[in-house]
Amino acid sequence: DKAFQSGYSITIIDTTGFVNGGAAVELKRRKLELLQPRHIVALQRDRELEEILHGLPNSPATTVHRLPISPKARIKSAEERQAYRQKKYAEYFHGLKEYEFGLKNVKLWGMRYSGGSNLTVPGLLLGLNNAENFTLAIGILQELKLKEGKIRLLAPHINFEEVQILQFGVIRINPLGKDQLVAFEQQS
């Protein structure tokens, strides 16, 4: 909808390679249900996407294009993918500024707090979103001071008056740009 409202007639969405297993099938089907695409381009080596495609409603409004992957394409190693992400983090986060601002007019989404007054997970990635939950920029958490109602983070230059939602991620990056998943305690 946002792309259409912005004047674009075609939007291409490249989903992840997470395609095997029940959770992957459910995730992809939910995305398709939400997006209601006119065309689905399924690039597959063998038939790894058929479980996802098989359960789709038969609709004349949607055309599925099954295409083979190029023989020149290769699966990248975990190290190659990590190095690529590290390079992209370095490019995006070049020239960061430190900001500290109040949480009074900002919603916190994406994680549960375990009753503590402060949260310090240095390097945790945050979406800095507007009122429509559109991500304006990505920031790096330095410290969350709930009792004081303040947050300290690193981010590219951004107008924080537009930030209405802080979307907490589950990935943190270290100063060298290496990423890792963060496990948070679940509340019961």
CSV table of N, CA, C and O in Angstrom, one decimal, residues 3-4 7-13 38-39:
chain,number,residue,atom,x,y,z
A,3,ALA,N,3.9,1.7,-1.1
A,3,ALA,CA,4.6,1.9,-2.4
A,3,ALA,C,3.6,2.4,-3.4
A,3,ALA,O,3.9,3.3,-4.2
A,4,PHE,N,2.3,1.9,-3.4
A,4,PHE,CA,1.3,2.3,-4.3
A,4,PHE,C,1.0,3.8,-4.0
A,4,PHE,O,0.8,4.6,-5.0
A,7,GLY,N,3.3,6.3,-5.5
A,7,GLY,CA,3.3,6.4,-6.9
A,7,GLY,C,3.9,5.2,-7.7
A,7,GLY,O,4.1,5.3,-8.9
A,8,TYR,N,4.3,4.2,-7.0
A,8,TYR,CA,4.9,3.0,-7.6
A,8,TYR,C,3.9,2.0,-8.0
A,8,TYR,O,3.0,1.7,-7.3
A,9,SER,N,4.0,1.5,-9.3
A,9,SER,CA,3.0,0.6,-9.7
A,9,SER,C,3.5,-0.9,-9.6
A,9,SER,O,2.7,-1.8,-9.6
A,10,ILE,N,4.8,-1.0,-9.4
A,10,ILE,CA,5.3,-2.4,-9.2
A,10,ILE,C,6.2,-2.3,-8.0
A,10,ILE,O,7.1,-1.4,-7.8
A,11,THR,N,6.1,-3.4,-7.1
A,11,THR,CA,7.0,-3.5,-6.0
A,11,THR,C,7.5,-4.9,-6.0
A,11,THR,O,6.8,-5.9,-6.2
A,12,ILE,N,8.8,-5.0,-5.9
A,12,ILE,CA,9.5,-6.4,-5.8
A,12,ILE,C,9.9,-6.6,-4.4
A,12,ILE,O,10.6,-5.8,-3.8
A,13,ILE,N,9.5,-7.7,-3.8
A,13,ILE,CA,9.9,-8.1,-2.5
A,13,ILE,C,10.7,-9.4,-2.6
A,13,ILE,O,10.3,-10.4,-3.0
A,38,ARG,N,0.4,-10.2,-7.3
A,38,ARG,CA,-0.1,-10.6,-8.6
A,38,ARG,C,0.8,-11.6,-9.3
A,38,ARG,O,0.3,-12.4,-10.0
A,39,HIS,N,2.1,-11.5,-8.9
A,39,HIS,CA,3.1,-12.5,-9.5
A,39,HIS,C,4.0,-13.0,-8.4
A,39,HIS,O,4.4,-12.2,-7.5
